[in-house]
Coordinates of C-alpha atoms and ligand atoms in Angstrom, one line a residue:
M4 CA -67.2 55.9 -18.1
F5 CA -67.4 58.5 -20.9
S6 CA -68.1 62.1 -20.0
F7 CA -71.0 63.8 -21.8
T8 CA -68.6 65.7 -24.1
E9 CA -66.7 62.6 -24.9
I10 CA -69.9 60.9 -25.9
I11 CA -70.8 63.8 -28.2
R12 CA -67.3 63.7 -29.7
I13 CA -67.5 59.9 -30.3
N14 CA -71.0 60.2 -31.8
C15 CA -69.8 63.0 -34.1
T16 CA -66.8 61.1 -35.4
V17 CA -68.7 58.0 -36.4
K18 CA -67.5 57.3 -39.9
M19 CA -69.6 55.7 -42.6
S20 CA -67.4 52.6 -42.3
N21 CA -68.4 52.2 -38.7
Y22 CA -72.1 51.8 -39.5
G23 CA -73.7 48.4 -40.1
P24 CA -74.9 47.3 -43.5
A25 CA -78.3 49.0 -43.4
K26 CA -76.9 52.5 -43.0
R27 CA -73.9 51.9 -45.3
I28 CA -76.1 50.7 -48.1
L29 CA -79.3 52.6 -47.5
N30 CA -80.3 56.1 -46.3
L31 CA -83.2 57.9 -44.9
D32 CA -83.0 60.9 -47.3
K33 CA -85.9 61.4 -49.6
I34 CA -88.2 58.8 -48.3
M35 CA -91.2 59.8 -50.2
W36 CA -93.7 58.6 -47.5
V37 CA -92.1 60.8 -44.9
E38 CA -92.1 64.0 -47.0
F39 CA -95.7 63.7 -48.1
A40 CA -97.0 62.6 -44.7
K41 CA -95.4 65.6 -43.1
L42 CA -96.8 67.9 -45.8
A43 CA -100.3 66.5 -45.4
T44 CA -100.1 67.1 -41.6
E45 CA -98.7 70.6 -41.9
T46 CA -101.2 71.7 -44.4
K47 CA -104.1 69.9 -42.8
A48 CA -105.0 68.6 -46.3
V49 CA -107.6 65.9 -46.9
N50 CA -105.2 63.0 -47.0
L51 CA -105.9 60.7 -50.0
G52 CA -102.2 59.7 -50.1
P53 CA -101.2 56.6 -48.2
G54 CA -102.9 53.2 -48.3
I55 CA -103.9 53.7 -44.7
P56 CA -107.7 53.4 -44.3
D57 CA -109.7 55.8 -42.1
I58 CA -112.3 53.1 -42.0
A59 CA -112.5 51.1 -38.8
P60 CA -111.9 47.3 -38.7
P61 CA -115.0 45.2 -38.5
D62 CA -116.6 44.9 -35.1
H63 CA -116.0 41.1 -34.7
V64 CA -112.3 41.5 -35.1
V65 CA -112.1 44.5 -32.7
E66 CA -114.2 42.6 -30.2
A67 CA -112.0 39.5 -30.5
L68 CA -108.9 41.7 -29.7
K69 CA -110.7 43.1 -26.6
Y70 CA -111.5 39.6 -25.5
A71 CA -108.0 38.3 -26.2
T72 CA -106.4 40.9 -24.0
A73 CA -109.1 41.0 -21.3
H74 CA -110.3 37.4 -20.8
D75 CA -108.9 35.2 -18.1
N76 CA -106.5 33.1 -20.1
P77 CA -103.2 34.4 -18.8
Y78 CA -101.3 33.0 -21.8
M79 CA -103.1 35.3 -24.3
N80 CA -101.0 38.3 -23.2
Q81 CA -97.7 36.4 -23.4
A82 CA -95.5 35.5 -26.3
T83 CA -96.8 32.7 -28.5
R84 CA -95.3 30.1 -30.9
A85 CA -92.5 31.9 -32.8
F86 CA -93.5 31.0 -36.3
G87 CA -97.2 31.9 -35.8
H88 CA -99.9 31.6 -33.1
P89 CA -101.5 28.1 -33.5
R90 CA -105.0 29.4 -33.9
L91 CA -103.9 31.8 -36.6
I92 CA -101.8 29.4 -38.7
N93 CA -104.7 27.0 -38.5
A94 CA -107.1 29.6 -39.7
I95 CA -104.8 30.7 -42.5
A96 CA -104.3 27.1 -43.6
A97 CA -108.0 26.4 -43.6
L98 CA -108.9 29.6 -45.6
Y99 CA -106.1 29.3 -48.2
G100 CA -106.3 25.5 -48.4
N101 CA -110.0 26.0 -49.2
I102 CA -109.3 28.6 -51.9
Q103 CA -106.3 26.8 -53.5
N104 CA -107.8 23.4 -53.1
R105 CA -104.7 22.0 -51.5
T106 CA -103.7 20.9 -48.0
I107 CA -101.5 23.6 -46.5
E108 CA -99.4 22.3 -43.6
P109 CA -99.8 25.1 -41.0
T110 CA -96.7 24.5 -39.0
K111 CA -94.4 24.1 -42.0
E112 CA -95.8 26.1 -44.8
I113 CA -97.0 29.3 -43.1
L114 CA -95.0 32.0 -41.3
V115 CA -96.7 34.9 -39.4
T116 CA -94.8 38.2 -39.7
I117 CA -94.8 41.8 -38.7
G118 CA -97.0 43.0 -41.6
A119 CA -96.5 42.0 -45.2
Y120 CA -93.3 44.1 -44.8
G121 CA -92.0 41.4 -42.5
S122 CA -92.8 38.6 -45.0
L123 CA -91.1 40.5 -47.8
F124 CA -88.0 41.2 -45.6
N125 CA -87.8 37.6 -44.5
S126 CA -88.2 36.3 -48.0
I127 CA -85.5 38.5 -49.5
M128 CA -83.0 38.2 -46.6
G129 CA -83.7 34.5 -46.3
L130 CA -83.4 33.6 -50.0
V131 CA -81.2 36.1 -51.8
N132 CA -77.4 35.8 -51.7
P133 CA -74.9 38.6 -52.6
G134 CA -74.7 38.9 -56.4
D135 CA -78.1 37.3 -57.0
E136 CA -80.2 39.2 -59.5
V137 CA -83.8 39.9 -58.5
I138 CA -86.3 41.0 -61.2
I139 CA -88.8 43.6 -59.9
I140 CA -91.8 44.5 -62.0
E141 CA -92.4 48.2 -62.0
P142 CA -94.0 50.3 -60.7
F143 CA -93.2 48.5 -57.4
F144 CA -93.9 49.0 -53.8
D145 CA -90.9 50.9 -52.8
C146 CA -89.4 48.7 -50.1
Y147 CA -88.6 45.9 -52.5
K148 CA -85.5 47.7 -53.8
P149 CA -83.8 48.5 -50.4
M150 CA -84.5 45.0 -49.1
V151 CA -82.8 43.5 -52.2
L152 CA -79.8 45.8 -51.8
L153 CA -79.5 45.0 -48.1
A154 CA -79.3 41.3 -49.0
G155 CA -76.5 42.1 -51.5
G156 CA -78.8 41.3 -54.4
V157 CA -78.9 43.2 -57.7
P158 CA -82.3 44.6 -58.6
K159 CA -83.3 44.4 -62.3
Y160 CA -86.3 46.3 -63.4
I161 CA -89.0 45.7 -66.0
P162 CA -91.8 48.3 -66.3
L163 CA -95.4 47.6 -67.0
K164 CA -96.1 50.1 -69.8
P165 CA -99.4 51.8 -70.6
K166 CA -100.7 51.4 -74.1
E167 CA -101.4 54.6 -76.0
N168 CA -104.4 56.4 -74.4
A169 CA -104.5 53.8 -71.6
K170 CA -107.7 54.3 -69.6
S171 CA -107.7 51.2 -67.5
A172 CA -105.3 49.1 -65.5
Q173 CA -105.6 46.3 -68.0
N174 CA -104.0 48.6 -70.6
W175 CA -100.7 48.4 -68.7
I176 CA -98.7 45.6 -70.2
L177 CA -95.6 43.5 -69.4
D178 CA -93.7 43.0 -72.6
Q179 CA -92.9 39.3 -72.8
I180 CA -89.8 39.8 -75.0
E181 CA -88.3 42.5 -72.7
F182 CA -89.2 40.4 -69.7
S183 CA -87.6 37.2 -71.0
A184 CA -84.4 39.1 -71.9
L185 CA -83.9 40.1 -68.2
F186 CA -83.4 36.5 -67.0
T187 CA -79.7 35.4 -66.7
D188 CA -78.0 32.6 -65.0
K189 CA -77.7 34.9 -61.9
T190 CA -81.5 35.5 -61.6
K191 CA -82.6 34.1 -58.3
M192 CA -86.0 35.7 -57.8
I193 CA -88.8 37.8 -59.3
I194 CA -91.1 40.0 -57.3
L195 CA -94.7 40.3 -58.5
N196 CA -97.4 42.4 -56.9
N197 CA -100.9 41.2 -57.8
P198 CA -103.4 43.0 -57.5
H199 CA -101.0 45.8 -58.2
N200 CA -100.2 48.9 -56.2
P201 CA -100.3 51.6 -57.6
I202 CA -101.9 50.7 -61.0
G203 CA -104.7 48.5 -59.8
K204 CA -103.9 45.9 -62.3
V205 CA -105.2 42.3 -61.7
F206 CA -102.9 40.0 -63.7
T207 CA -104.8 37.6 -65.9
K208 CA -104.2 33.9 -65.9
D209 CA -102.5 34.2 -69.3
E210 CA -100.1 36.9 -68.0
L211 CA -99.4 34.8 -64.9
T212 CA -98.8 31.7 -67.0
M213 CA -96.2 33.6 -69.1
I214 CA -94.5 34.8 -65.9
A215 CA -94.6 31.3 -64.4
G216 CA -93.2 29.8 -67.6
L217 CA -90.1 32.0 -67.3
C218 CA -89.7 31.3 -63.6
K219 CA -89.8 27.5 -64.3
K220 CA -87.5 27.8 -67.4
H221 CA -84.8 29.7 -65.4
D222 CA -85.4 27.9 -62.0
V223 CA -86.3 31.2 -60.3
I224 CA -88.2 31.8 -57.1
C225 CA -91.4 34.0 -57.3
I226 CA -92.4 36.3 -54.4
S227 CA -96.0 37.1 -55.0
D228 CA -97.1 40.1 -52.9
E229 CA -100.9 39.6 -52.8
V230 CA -101.8 42.0 -50.0
Y231 CA -104.8 43.3 -52.1
E232 CA -106.0 39.8 -52.9
W233 CA -109.6 40.5 -51.8
M234 CA -109.9 43.9 -53.3
I235 CA -111.1 42.7 -56.7
Y236 CA -113.7 44.6 -58.8
T237 CA -116.5 43.3 -61.0
G238 CA -115.4 41.4 -64.1
N239 CA -112.0 40.4 -62.6
K240 CA -110.7 37.3 -60.8
H241 CA -107.7 37.1 -58.6
E242 CA -105.6 34.2 -59.9
R243 CA -102.8 33.0 -57.6
I244 CA -99.5 32.3 -59.3
A245 CA -98.8 29.7 -56.7
S246 CA -101.8 27.7 -58.0
L247 CA -100.4 27.4 -61.5
P248 CA -98.8 24.0 -62.4
G249 CA -95.2 23.7 -61.1
M250 CA -95.4 27.0 -59.2
W251 CA -96.2 26.0 -55.6
E252 CA -92.7 24.6 -55.3
R253 CA -91.1 28.0 -56.1
T254 CA -93.6 30.6 -54.8
I255 CA -93.9 32.5 -51.6
T256 CA -97.3 34.2 -51.4
I257 CA -97.6 37.1 -49.1
S258 CA -100.7 38.7 -47.5
S259 CA -101.6 41.2 -44.8
A260 CA -104.3 41.3 -42.1
G261 CA -103.9 45.0 -42.2
K262 CA -105.3 45.2 -45.8
I263 CA -107.9 42.4 -45.3
F264 CA -109.5 43.9 -42.2
C265 CA -108.7 47.7 -42.5
A266 CA -106.3 47.3 -39.6
T267 CA -102.9 48.5 -41.1
G268 CA -101.8 49.6 -37.6
W269 CA -101.9 46.0 -36.4
K270 CA -98.9 45.2 -38.6
L271 CA -99.7 41.5 -39.1
G272 CA -99.0 39.6 -42.2
W273 CA -98.0 36.1 -43.4
A274 CA -96.1 34.2 -46.0
I275 CA -97.2 30.9 -47.4
G276 CA -95.0 28.5 -49.4
P277 CA -93.2 25.2 -49.6
E278 CA -91.4 24.0 -46.5
N279 CA -87.9 24.2 -48.0
L280 CA -88.2 27.8 -49.0
M281 CA -90.1 28.8 -45.8
E282 CA -87.1 27.5 -43.9
G283 CA -85.1 30.6 -45.2
L284 CA -87.8 33.0 -44.0
R285 CA -88.2 31.3 -40.6
V286 CA -84.5 31.7 -39.8
V287 CA -84.6 35.4 -40.5
N288 CA -87.8 36.0 -38.6
H289 CA -86.7 33.9 -35.6
H290 CA -83.4 35.7 -35.2
S291 CA -84.9 39.2 -35.7
V292 CA -88.4 39.6 -34.2
C293 CA -88.9 35.9 -33.0
S294 CA -92.6 36.1 -32.7
C295 CA -95.6 38.5 -33.4
P296 CA -98.0 39.9 -30.9
T297 CA -100.3 37.1 -29.5
P298 CA -103.6 39.0 -28.9
L299 CA -103.5 40.5 -32.4
Q300 CA -102.9 37.1 -33.9
E301 CA -105.8 35.6 -31.9
A302 CA -108.1 38.4 -33.0
I303 CA -107.2 38.0 -36.7
A304 CA -107.6 34.2 -36.3
V305 CA -111.2 34.8 -35.1
G306 CA -111.7 37.1 -38.0
L307 CA -110.5 34.6 -40.6
E308 CA -112.5 31.8 -39.1
M309 CA -115.6 33.9 -39.3
E310 CA -115.0 34.8 -42.9
L311 CA -114.3 31.2 -43.8
A312 CA -117.6 30.2 -42.1
R313 CA -119.5 32.7 -44.3
F314 CA -117.4 32.4 -47.4
D315 CA -119.4 33.1 -50.6
Q316 CA -122.2 34.6 -48.5
P317 CA -123.2 38.2 -49.0
D318 CA -122.1 39.2 -45.6
C319 CA -118.6 37.8 -45.9
Y320 CA -116.3 40.8 -45.1
L321 CA -113.7 39.7 -47.6
T322 CA -116.1 40.4 -50.5
S323 CA -118.4 43.0 -49.0
L324 CA -115.5 45.4 -48.4
A325 CA -114.6 45.1 -52.1
E326 CA -118.2 45.9 -53.1
E327 CA -118.1 49.0 -50.9
M328 CA -114.8 50.0 -52.4
E329 CA -115.9 49.5 -56.0
K330 CA -118.6 52.2 -55.5
K331 CA -115.9 54.5 -54.2
R332 CA -113.7 53.7 -57.2
D333 CA -116.6 54.5 -59.6
K334 CA -117.3 57.8 -57.8
I335 CA -113.7 59.0 -57.8
C336 CA -113.2 58.0 -61.4
L337 CA -116.3 60.0 -62.4
V338 CA -115.0 63.1 -60.7
L339 CA -111.5 62.7 -62.1
K340 CA -112.9 62.5 -65.7
E341 CA -115.1 65.5 -65.1
I342 CA -112.1 67.7 -64.0
G343 CA -109.9 66.4 -66.8
L344 CA -107.5 64.3 -64.7
E345 CA -108.2 61.1 -66.8
P346 CA -108.1 58.1 -64.4
I347 CA -106.5 54.7 -65.0
V348 CA -109.5 52.7 -63.8
P349 CA -108.3 50.1 -61.4
D350 CA -109.5 46.5 -61.5
G351 CA -108.3 45.8 -58.0
G352 CA -106.6 47.4 -55.0
Y353 CA -107.6 50.7 -53.5
F354 CA -105.6 53.2 -55.5
V355 CA -106.3 55.1 -58.7
L356 CA -103.8 56.8 -61.0
A357 CA -104.9 60.2 -62.4
D358 CA -103.2 61.6 -65.5
V359 CA -101.9 65.1 -64.6
S360 CA -99.9 65.6 -67.8
K361 CA -102.4 67.9 -69.4
I362 CA -102.9 70.2 -66.4
N363 CA -102.5 73.8 -67.4
I364 CA -101.2 75.3 -64.1
D365 CA -97.8 76.6 -63.2
F366 CA -96.8 74.3 -60.3
D367 CA -93.1 74.4 -60.8
D368 CA -91.4 74.7 -57.4
G369 CA -87.9 75.3 -58.6
T370 CA -86.7 71.8 -57.5
S371 CA -85.2 69.3 -59.9
D372 CA -87.8 66.8 -58.9
K373 CA -90.1 65.0 -61.2
R374 CA -93.3 66.7 -62.4
D375 CA -95.6 64.5 -60.3
Y376 CA -93.7 65.4 -57.1
K377 CA -94.1 69.1 -57.9
F378 CA -97.8 68.7 -58.7
V379 CA -98.5 66.7 -55.6
R380 CA -96.8 69.4 -53.4
W381 CA -98.8 72.1 -55.3
L382 CA -102.1 70.2 -54.9
T383 CA -101.6 69.6 -51.2
K384 CA -100.7 73.2 -50.4
N385 CA -103.1 75.0 -52.8
V386 CA -106.1 72.7 -53.1
G387 CA -105.9 70.9 -49.8
V388 CA -105.8 67.3 -51.1
A389 CA -102.8 65.1 -50.4
T390 CA -101.9 62.4 -52.9
I391 CA -98.7 60.4 -53.8
P392 CA -96.4 60.9 -56.8
T393 CA -96.4 57.8 -59.0
S394 CA -92.8 58.1 -60.3
S395 CA -91.7 57.1 -56.7
F396 CA -92.7 53.6 -57.6
F397 CA -90.3 53.4 -60.6
S398 CA -86.5 52.9 -60.9
D399 CA -84.6 56.0 -62.1
D400 CA -84.6 54.9 -65.8
H401 CA -88.3 54.5 -65.9
K402 CA -89.5 57.4 -63.7
Y403 CA -90.6 59.2 -66.9
I404 CA -93.5 56.7 -67.2
G405 CA -94.7 57.5 -63.7
E406 CA -94.4 61.3 -63.7
K407 CA -97.5 61.7 -65.7
Y408 CA -99.7 60.4 -62.9
I409 CA -100.5 61.0 -59.2
R410 CA -101.8 58.1 -57.0
I411 CA -105.0 58.7 -55.1
C412 CA -106.2 56.3 -52.4
F413 CA -109.9 55.7 -51.9
V414 CA -110.0 53.4 -48.9
R415 CA -111.6 56.3 -47.1
E416 CA -114.9 57.0 -45.3
E417 CA -117.5 58.5 -47.6
S418 CA -117.3 61.9 -45.9
T419 CA -113.5 62.0 -46.3
L420 CA -113.8 61.1 -50.0
D421 CA -116.5 63.6 -50.6
K422 CA -114.6 66.4 -49.0
G423 CA -111.5 65.5 -51.1
L424 CA -113.5 65.3 -54.3
E425 CA -115.2 68.7 -53.7
L426 CA -111.8 70.3 -53.3
L427 CA -110.5 68.5 -56.4
K428 CA -113.4 70.0 -58.4
T429 CA -112.1 73.5 -57.7
L430 CA -109.2 72.5 -60.0
N431 CA -111.6 73.0 -62.9
K432 CA -111.7 76.7 -62.0
S433 CA -108.0 77.3 -61.4
D434 CA -107.1 75.4 -64.6
K435 CA -108.4 78.2 -66.9
Ligands
PMP25 N1 -97.0 45.3 -50.2 C1 -97.8 46.2 -50.8 C2 -98.0 46.2 -52.3 C3 -98.3 47.3 -50.1 O1 -99.1 48.2 -50.7 C4 -98.1 47.3 -48.7 C5 -98.7 48.4 -47.9 N2 -98.5 48.7 -46.7 C6 -97.4 46.3 -48.1 C7 -96.8 45.3 -48.9 C8 -97.0 46.2 -46.6 O2 -98.1 45.7 -45.9 P1 -98.2 45.7 -44.3 O3 -98.8 47.0 -43.9 O4 -99.0 44.5 -43.9 O5 -96.8 45.6 -43.8
LIG26 N1 -98.9 50.3 -48.6 C1 -99.4 51.6 -48.4 C2 -99.3 52.5 -49.6 O1 -98.9 52.1 -50.6 C3 -98.9 52.3 -47.1 C4 -97.6 53.0 -47.2 C5 -96.5 52.4 -46.4 O2 -96.7 51.4 -45.7 N2 -95.4 53.0 -46.4 O3 -99.7 53.6 -49.5

C-alpha cells in the first residue's frame, strides 16, 4: 500500500513519457469551447455560442423516452445489441434507404455511436494508419484534427475561401486546382462536412461530383459529416456524396440524433457505409464503449419511425424545424446588416458568420490571440452576448481567413434570440 504522501509524490513525478498516446499527442490547453463556455457562464451573457439548442426536443420523442424507461419491459433498461439497438438500426435503414433509394442492410451497414463524435472517432481510429494523410476541408469542426493525430495520421488542410465581398455561404469556394494538388499516394481519407459548420454552406451536386471524382481517382475514403442534413433553407437541396456514382463503396456518412431532434445531450449518432469499411468502425466502438444507451436508442427509433411515416407532409419534424430555423436566420441576418456586422447568409445548418473586420471599437485585450478571439471576449463582457471565434475552425496557416468573422448560433428560442439581438443593436451606439 502506498501512503498518501507517496501517492502525491508518484503523481507529481509522472513524466510525459508515462502518459498514454492521447495525453502525449494532445492537450487540454486552449480548448476554445471550454474558454468561451466559462466566460458565458461567468458573465451571464445571452449565449449564442455553441450549437446547443435551448429548444426542447419534440414531445413524441420525449414521451417515447419516458415510456422506454418506465414501461414494464425489463430489457429496455438493460444493455442492447452492441452495434445498435435493433429497432433503431431498422428505423435508420428504413429512413435513409427511402431517401437514398437503396437497400441499407441494418446489421452490417449501420453503427450507432455516442453522438456524431463517436462515429467520427470510430471512423478515424478504425480506418487511418500511422503516416496516412487525411485531407480536411476548412473551416472544420475542431475535433477532426486531434482525432487524426491520435490515429497517427497527418492532417492536410484545404480552406474554403470567400470570394471578394462574399455575402452568402455559396460564395465560399473550394479551389479545384489547390484541392487536387493535396492528394498524394499517402492520402487515405478526406473529411467533408455538408451542410457546413460554421459557414452554412450546402455543397452543390457539381461541387460534390468534383470531390467524388478526386476520391475515386486516388482511391480515397470519404467521411461525410452530415449532422445538419435536415437544416436546409429555401432554394437549396442536400445532396449526399454517398449517392453519387461509385461513392457508396468509399463513403461513411455520419449523422446525429442530437441535431435532428434538438437533443444534443442525448449524445446519439450513427454512421452508415459499406460493410467492409464499417468493420473498422465496429472494432473501435466495440472495444471502447461497446454499446449505446438502450432507452435513448428506443426513443430515437420511435422518433425516426414517426418522421418516416409523415415524410414530405407539412408536420414532418425534419422539415418543419428547418422552416422555423429559416425565419430565425432571416431575422438575425437583418439585424446583423442593420448594425454593420455583414452576415454570410447560411444556406443550411444553424450558424451564421458575422463580419467584424470593420468594427470601430478598441477591443484589444493585450493577448497575442487572433482578432476574433479578442472581439468575442469583448462582446461577451461588454455587450452581454456570447459567440464563437471563427478562426478556431482553421489550421494555423489559414486562421487569417477566419479572424474576420464571429460565429453566431440561432438554434434558440425566440425570446433568447430577441434578447441577444436587442443587446447586439447597442453596438450601433458604441461603434461611434
Ligand atoms: N460534427 C459537426 C459538424 C458538429 O457541429 C457537431 C456538433 N456537436 C458534431 C459533429 C458532433 O455531434 P454530436 O453532438 O452528435 O456528437
Ligand atoms: N457542434 C456544436 C458547435 O459547433 C457543439 C459544440 C461541441 O460539441 N463542442 O457549436
